[in-house]
Tab-separated table of C-alpha atoms in Angstrom:
chain	number	residue	atom	x	y	z
A	588	MET	CA	-61.058	3.445	116.979
A	589	LYS	CA	-61.337	0.642	114.443
A	590	LYS	CA	-61.402	-1.119	117.716
A	591	THR	CA	-63.681	1.026	119.487
A	592	LEU	CA	-66.406	0.110	116.770
A	593	ASP	CA	-65.551	-3.255	116.255
A	594	PHE	CA	-66.099	-3.562	120.111
A	595	PHE	CA	-69.251	-2.228	119.699
A	596	LYS	CA	-70.832	-4.155	116.603
A	597	GLU	CA	-69.150	-7.047	118.634
A	598	TYR	CA	-71.802	-6.710	122.009
A	599	LEU	CA	-74.280	-4.266	119.898
A	600	SER	CA	-76.596	-7.167	121.261
A	601	ILE	CA	-76.197	-7.117	124.633
A	602	PHE	CA	-75.851	-3.045	124.534
A	603	LEU	CA	-79.541	-3.288	123.549
A	604	ILE	CA	-80.325	-6.069	125.298
A	605	VAL	CA	-79.433	-4.471	129.067
A	606	PRO	CA	-82.093	-1.475	128.406
A	607	THR	CA	-84.876	-3.852	126.954
A	608	LEU	CA	-84.866	-5.757	129.874
A	609	ILE	CA	-84.452	-2.631	132.296
A	610	GLY	CA	-87.574	-1.085	130.659
A	611	GLY	CA	-89.581	-3.899	130.496
A	612	VAL	CA	-89.580	-4.971	133.688
A	613	TYR	CA	-89.700	-0.893	134.989
A	614	GLN	CA	-93.141	-0.827	132.981
A	615	ILE	CA	-94.261	-4.242	133.766
A	616	VAL	CA	-94.236	-3.246	137.303
A	617	ASN	CA	-95.925	0.702	136.677
A	618	ILE	CA	-98.453	-1.345	135.088
A	619	ILE	CA	-99.438	-3.696	137.985
A	620	TYR	CA	-98.281	-0.939	140.466
A	621	TYR	CA	-100.654	2.117	139.587
A	622	VAL	CA	-103.328	0.051	137.328
A	623	GLY	CA	-103.259	-3.641	138.116
A	624	PHE	CA	-101.899	-7.082	136.821
A	625	PRO	CA	-104.442	-7.679	134.533
A	626	TYR	CA	-103.672	-4.797	132.582
A	627	ILE	CA	-100.565	-6.006	131.637
A	628	ARG	CA	-101.409	-6.963	128.049
A	629	PHE	CA	-101.560	-2.949	127.609
A	630	PHE	CA	-98.366	-3.542	127.435
A	631	SER	CA	-96.358	-1.100	124.961
A	632	VAL	CA	-93.368	-2.938	123.351
A	633	ALA	CA	-92.732	0.649	121.753
A	634	GLN	CA	-92.152	2.074	125.622
A	635	VAL	CA	-89.157	-0.505	126.123
A	636	ILE	CA	-86.083	0.680	124.940
A	637	PRO	CA	-86.760	4.884	125.982
A	638	ASP	CA	-87.598	3.696	129.561
A	639	GLY	CA	-84.537	1.308	129.874
A	640	ILE	CA	-81.825	3.662	128.527
A	641	LEU	CA	-83.857	6.558	131.359
A	642	VAL	CA	-83.690	4.397	134.199
A	643	GLY	CA	-79.833	2.709	133.005
A	644	ILE	CA	-79.001	6.625	133.577
A	645	PHE	CA	-80.277	7.055	137.163
A	646	LEU	CA	-79.210	3.621	137.884
A	647	ILE	CA	-75.871	4.129	137.236
A	648	TYR	CA	-75.549	7.325	138.606
A	649	PHE	CA	-76.821	5.973	141.641
A	650	LEU	CA	-74.463	3.339	141.691
A	651	LEU	CA	-71.561	5.130	141.097
A	652	VAL	CA	-72.344	7.539	144.157
A	653	ILE	CA	-72.576	4.188	146.249
A	654	SER	CA	-69.516	3.126	145.017
A	655	ILE	CA	-67.618	6.184	145.447
A	656	PHE	CA	-68.634	6.894	149.273
A	657	SER	CA	-68.372	3.031	150.378
A	658	GLU	CA	-64.372	3.571	148.461
A	659	MET	CA	-63.763	6.319	150.089
A	660	ILE	CA	-65.722	5.215	153.871
A	661	ARG	CA	-63.738	2.079	153.260
A	662	PHE	CA	-60.456	4.216	152.486
A	663	PHE	CA	-59.534	6.678	155.644
A	664	ASN	CA	-60.898	3.720	157.890
A	665	TRP	CA	-57.033	2.309	156.774
A	666	ASN	CA	-56.117	5.899	156.692
A	667	VAL	CA	-56.528	7.723	159.817
A	668	ASP	CA	-53.470	6.754	161.200
A	669	ASP	CA	-51.677	8.534	158.176
A	670	ILE	CA	-53.416	12.100	158.657
A	671	GLY	CA	-51.477	13.522	160.772
A	672	GLY	CA	-50.905	14.131	164.536
A	673	ILE	CA	-53.491	15.565	166.797
A	674	ARG	CA	-52.952	19.458	166.083
A	675	THR	CA	-53.762	18.350	162.359
A	676	LYS	CA	-56.873	16.028	163.059
A	677	LEU	CA	-57.884	18.493	165.455
A	678	PHE	CA	-58.419	20.921	162.344
A	679	PHE	CA	-59.605	18.397	160.282
A	680	ILE	CA	-61.708	17.742	162.552
A	681	ILE	CA	-63.047	21.535	162.533
A	682	ALA	CA	-62.945	22.103	159.063
A	683	LEU	CA	-64.677	19.193	158.219
A	684	SER	CA	-67.813	20.242	160.813
A	685	ILE	CA	-67.808	23.945	159.390
A	686	LEU	CA	-68.030	21.716	156.242
A	687	LEU	CA	-70.820	19.823	157.301
A	688	PHE	CA	-72.989	22.601	158.545
A	689	LEU	CA	-72.829	23.943	154.811
A	690	ILE	CA	-73.955	21.408	153.206
A	691	THR	CA	-76.741	20.154	155.675
A	692	PHE	CA	-77.620	23.664	154.893
A	693	LYS	CA	-77.485	23.645	151.600
A	694	PHE	CA	-78.899	20.156	151.627
A	695	LEU	CA	-82.344	21.484	153.131
A	696	GLU	CA	-82.828	24.935	152.033
A	697	SER	CA	-82.573	23.943	148.048
A	698	ASN	CA	-85.166	24.048	146.100
A	699	PRO	CA	-84.108	22.541	142.334
A	700	GLU	CA	-86.740	23.350	139.759
A	701	SER	CA	-86.349	20.219	138.203
A	702	ILE	CA	-87.389	16.884	139.326
A	703	PHE	CA	-84.277	15.946	137.766
A	704	THR	CA	-81.896	18.132	138.887
A	705	TYR	CA	-83.500	17.862	142.906
A	706	ILE	CA	-83.068	13.750	142.432
A	707	PHE	CA	-78.905	14.162	141.391
A	708	TYR	CA	-78.675	17.184	143.393
A	709	ASP	CA	-80.358	15.515	146.646
A	710	PHE	CA	-79.134	12.362	146.506
A	711	LEU	CA	-75.538	13.637	146.467
A	712	PHE	CA	-75.567	16.222	149.186
A	713	PHE	CA	-77.487	13.714	151.288
A	714	ASN	CA	-74.591	11.644	150.525
A	715	LEU	CA	-71.675	13.651	150.928
A	716	MET	CA	-73.711	15.159	154.562
A	717	VAL	CA	-73.026	11.422	155.944
A	718	LEU	CA	-69.569	10.689	154.426
A	719	VAL	CA	-68.083	14.006	155.778
A	720	PHE	CA	-69.886	12.927	159.266
A	721	TYR	CA	-68.230	9.551	158.962
A	722	ILE	CA	-64.905	11.061	158.826
A	723	ILE	CA	-65.663	13.654	161.342
A	724	THR	CA	-66.540	10.206	163.890
A	725	LEU	CA	-63.782	8.552	162.865
A	726	LEU	CA	-60.649	11.733	163.422
A	727	VAL	CA	-62.761	11.819	166.605
A	728	ILE	CA	-62.908	7.904	167.822
A	729	ASN	CA	-58.634	7.815	166.826
A	730	ILE	CA	-58.052	10.509	168.752
A	731	SER	CA	-60.060	10.142	171.715
A	732	ILE	CA	-60.306	5.921	171.987
A	733	ASP	CA	-57.993	3.109	171.155
A	734	ASN	CA	-56.900	2.790	166.701
A	735	SER	CA	-57.797	-1.030	167.430
A	736	TYR	CA	-58.360	-2.785	164.325
A	737	LYS	CA	-61.502	-4.162	165.996
A	738	ILE	CA	-63.011	-0.624	167.065
A	739	LEU	CA	-62.673	0.785	163.064
A	740	ASN	CA	-64.104	-2.683	161.309
A	741	PHE	CA	-67.072	-2.321	164.068
A	742	LEU	CA	-67.294	1.407	163.365
A	743	TYR	CA	-66.857	0.742	159.727
A	744	TRP	CA	-69.592	-2.063	159.318
A	745	PHE	CA	-72.384	-0.113	161.182
A	746	PHE	CA	-71.618	2.785	159.271
A	747	LEU	CA	-72.329	0.823	155.856
A	748	ILE	CA	-74.760	-1.188	157.632
A	749	SER	CA	-77.143	1.732	158.719
A	750	TYR	CA	-76.014	3.927	155.327
A	751	ILE	CA	-77.305	1.230	152.821
A	752	ILE	CA	-80.398	0.945	155.456
A	753	SER	CA	-81.004	4.823	155.056
A	754	ILE	CA	-80.199	4.943	151.456
A	755	SER	CA	-83.174	2.053	150.648
A	756	PHE	CA	-85.874	4.555	152.476
A	757	LEU	CA	-84.420	7.926	150.473
A	758	LEU	CA	-83.925	6.151	147.144
A	759	GLU	CA	-86.947	4.743	147.547
A	760	ASN	CA	-88.730	7.804	147.753
A	761	LYS	CA	-86.880	9.359	145.121
A	762	ILE	CA	-87.780	6.984	142.696
A	763	LYS	CA	-91.246	6.973	143.713
A	764	ASP	CA	-91.225	11.589	143.197
A	765	LEU	CA	-88.720	10.780	139.813
A	766	ASN	CA	-91.270	7.733	138.267
A	767	ASP	CA	-94.827	9.888	139.200
A	768	LYS	CA	-92.850	12.821	137.549
A	769	ILE	CA	-92.023	10.540	134.389
A	770	ILE	CA	-95.625	9.371	134.254
A	771	LYS	CA	-97.845	12.524	135.360
A	772	ASP	CA	-95.689	15.492	133.401
A	773	ASP	CA	-97.993	18.747	135.072
A	774	LYS	CA	-96.457	21.179	132.159
A	775	PHE	CA	-97.802	18.082	129.771
A	776	TYR	CA	-101.110	19.860	128.424
A	777	ASN	CA	-102.166	17.798	126.425
A	778	SER	CA	-103.019	15.388	129.253
A	779	TYR	CA	-105.827	18.437	130.122
A	780	ILE	CA	-107.476	18.903	126.848
A	781	LEU	CA	-108.348	14.821	127.117
A	782	LEU	CA	-109.497	14.978	130.514
A	783	GLU	CA	-111.597	17.651	129.719
A	784	LYS	CA	-113.100	15.223	126.889
A	785	LEU	CA	-113.064	12.050	128.976
A	786	VAL	CA	-115.405	14.162	131.626
A	787	LYS	CA	-118.081	15.752	129.086
A	788	LYS	CA	-117.866	12.046	127.526
A	789	ASN	CA	-118.345	10.137	131.205
A	790	GLY	CA	-120.855	13.008	132.955
A	791	THR	CA	-118.455	12.616	135.433
A	792	THR	CA	-115.774	15.048	136.630
A	793	ASN	CA	-114.299	11.815	139.150
A	794	ILE	CA	-111.099	10.595	136.045
A	795	SER	CA	-107.494	11.113	136.823
A	796	LEU	CA	-104.644	9.941	134.380
A	797	LEU	CA	-103.250	6.729	136.393
A	798	TYR	CA	-100.040	5.788	133.667
A	799	ALA	CA	-99.065	5.707	130.506
A	800	ASN	CA	-97.029	4.343	128.052
A	801	ARG	CA	-96.334	4.822	124.485
A	802	ASP	CA	-99.929	3.023	123.432
A	803	TYR	CA	-102.118	3.117	125.724
A	804	LEU	CA	-103.810	6.358	128.773
A	805	PHE	CA	-105.040	4.111	132.052
A	806	PHE	CA	-107.389	6.266	134.150
A	807	SER	CA	-109.887	5.720	136.865
A	808	ILE	CA	-113.109	6.235	136.188
A	809	ASN	CA	-115.217	7.245	139.352
A	810	LYS	CA	-118.935	6.664	137.741
A	811	ASN	CA	-122.543	5.552	139.956
A	812	GLY	CA	-120.163	4.950	143.185
A	813	SER	CA	-117.476	2.146	141.118
A	814	THR	CA	-114.617	2.816	140.106
A	815	GLN	CA	-113.578	1.671	136.674
A	816	ILE	CA	-110.527	1.404	134.871
A	817	LEU	CA	-110.677	3.001	131.453
A	818	VAL	CA	-108.037	2.503	129.061
A	819	GLU	CA	-107.977	5.245	126.224
A	820	ASP	CA	-105.398	4.855	122.433
A	821	ALA	CA	-102.248	7.167	123.888
A	822	LYS	CA	-102.901	9.020	119.991
A	823	GLN	CA	-104.785	10.850	121.401
A	824	LEU	CA	-103.190	13.414	123.141
A	825	THR	CA	-101.252	14.407	119.815
A	826	SER	CA	-103.868	13.733	117.105
A	827	LEU	CA	-106.759	16.644	116.812
A	828	GLU	CA	-108.469	14.343	114.511
A	829	ASP	CA	-111.418	14.350	117.607
A	830	GLU	CA	-111.427	18.423	116.968
A	831	LYS	CA	-112.269	18.146	113.957
A	832	LYS	CA	-115.347	16.331	113.546
A	833	ASP	CA	-116.479	18.245	116.079
A	834	GLU	CA	-115.635	21.493	114.129
A	835	ASP	CA	-117.550	19.297	111.354
């Protein structure tokens, strides 16, 4: 126990620096993407560590699943001969084909309520589908075609490159969905109240929330045919001072 505590004390600065860097980069990218480069000056230092920890959790999960997938295809690639004879391999092909059908059906039919469950669930099932399909393909080739090193090596790299390309597009969509959910939570009622106040204040309904950090809220406002950026203090989301003034 003492060794563990000493280890954390010794490397505490690293444990803090990593999420800080991740969170900082994440926020800068969000501000540039959703609002614009000039608005980096509205960077929120208070938001850095929470963002870094959240993004770090998802990065660790994605990297862990990808690493396990890569190791699994490598393992089956080099040990396909040891699985058994033709009958055993035929049995595995049939069983895995049924499993692939069930996983695919579950993947297509799934409708998780939480966006976080959706990201984890969807990503995991996609990897399982690809892995099972790869093993089936490997067994079929092992039975029907010469099982030479060149064929196995080609199959391994073909699948790995195809997987990396596919996973890149999948991750891009999943990360965007997750990011939109974090930034624009449709269950956060306070933002609707503030939006109604801004509509009354500016005399236009063409106002939408672009991005929010711990300190600032960024709105797109279209007035008199011109689209501009409106920056508000994030404290307005939880402060009731304006309501008290209105009542007085």
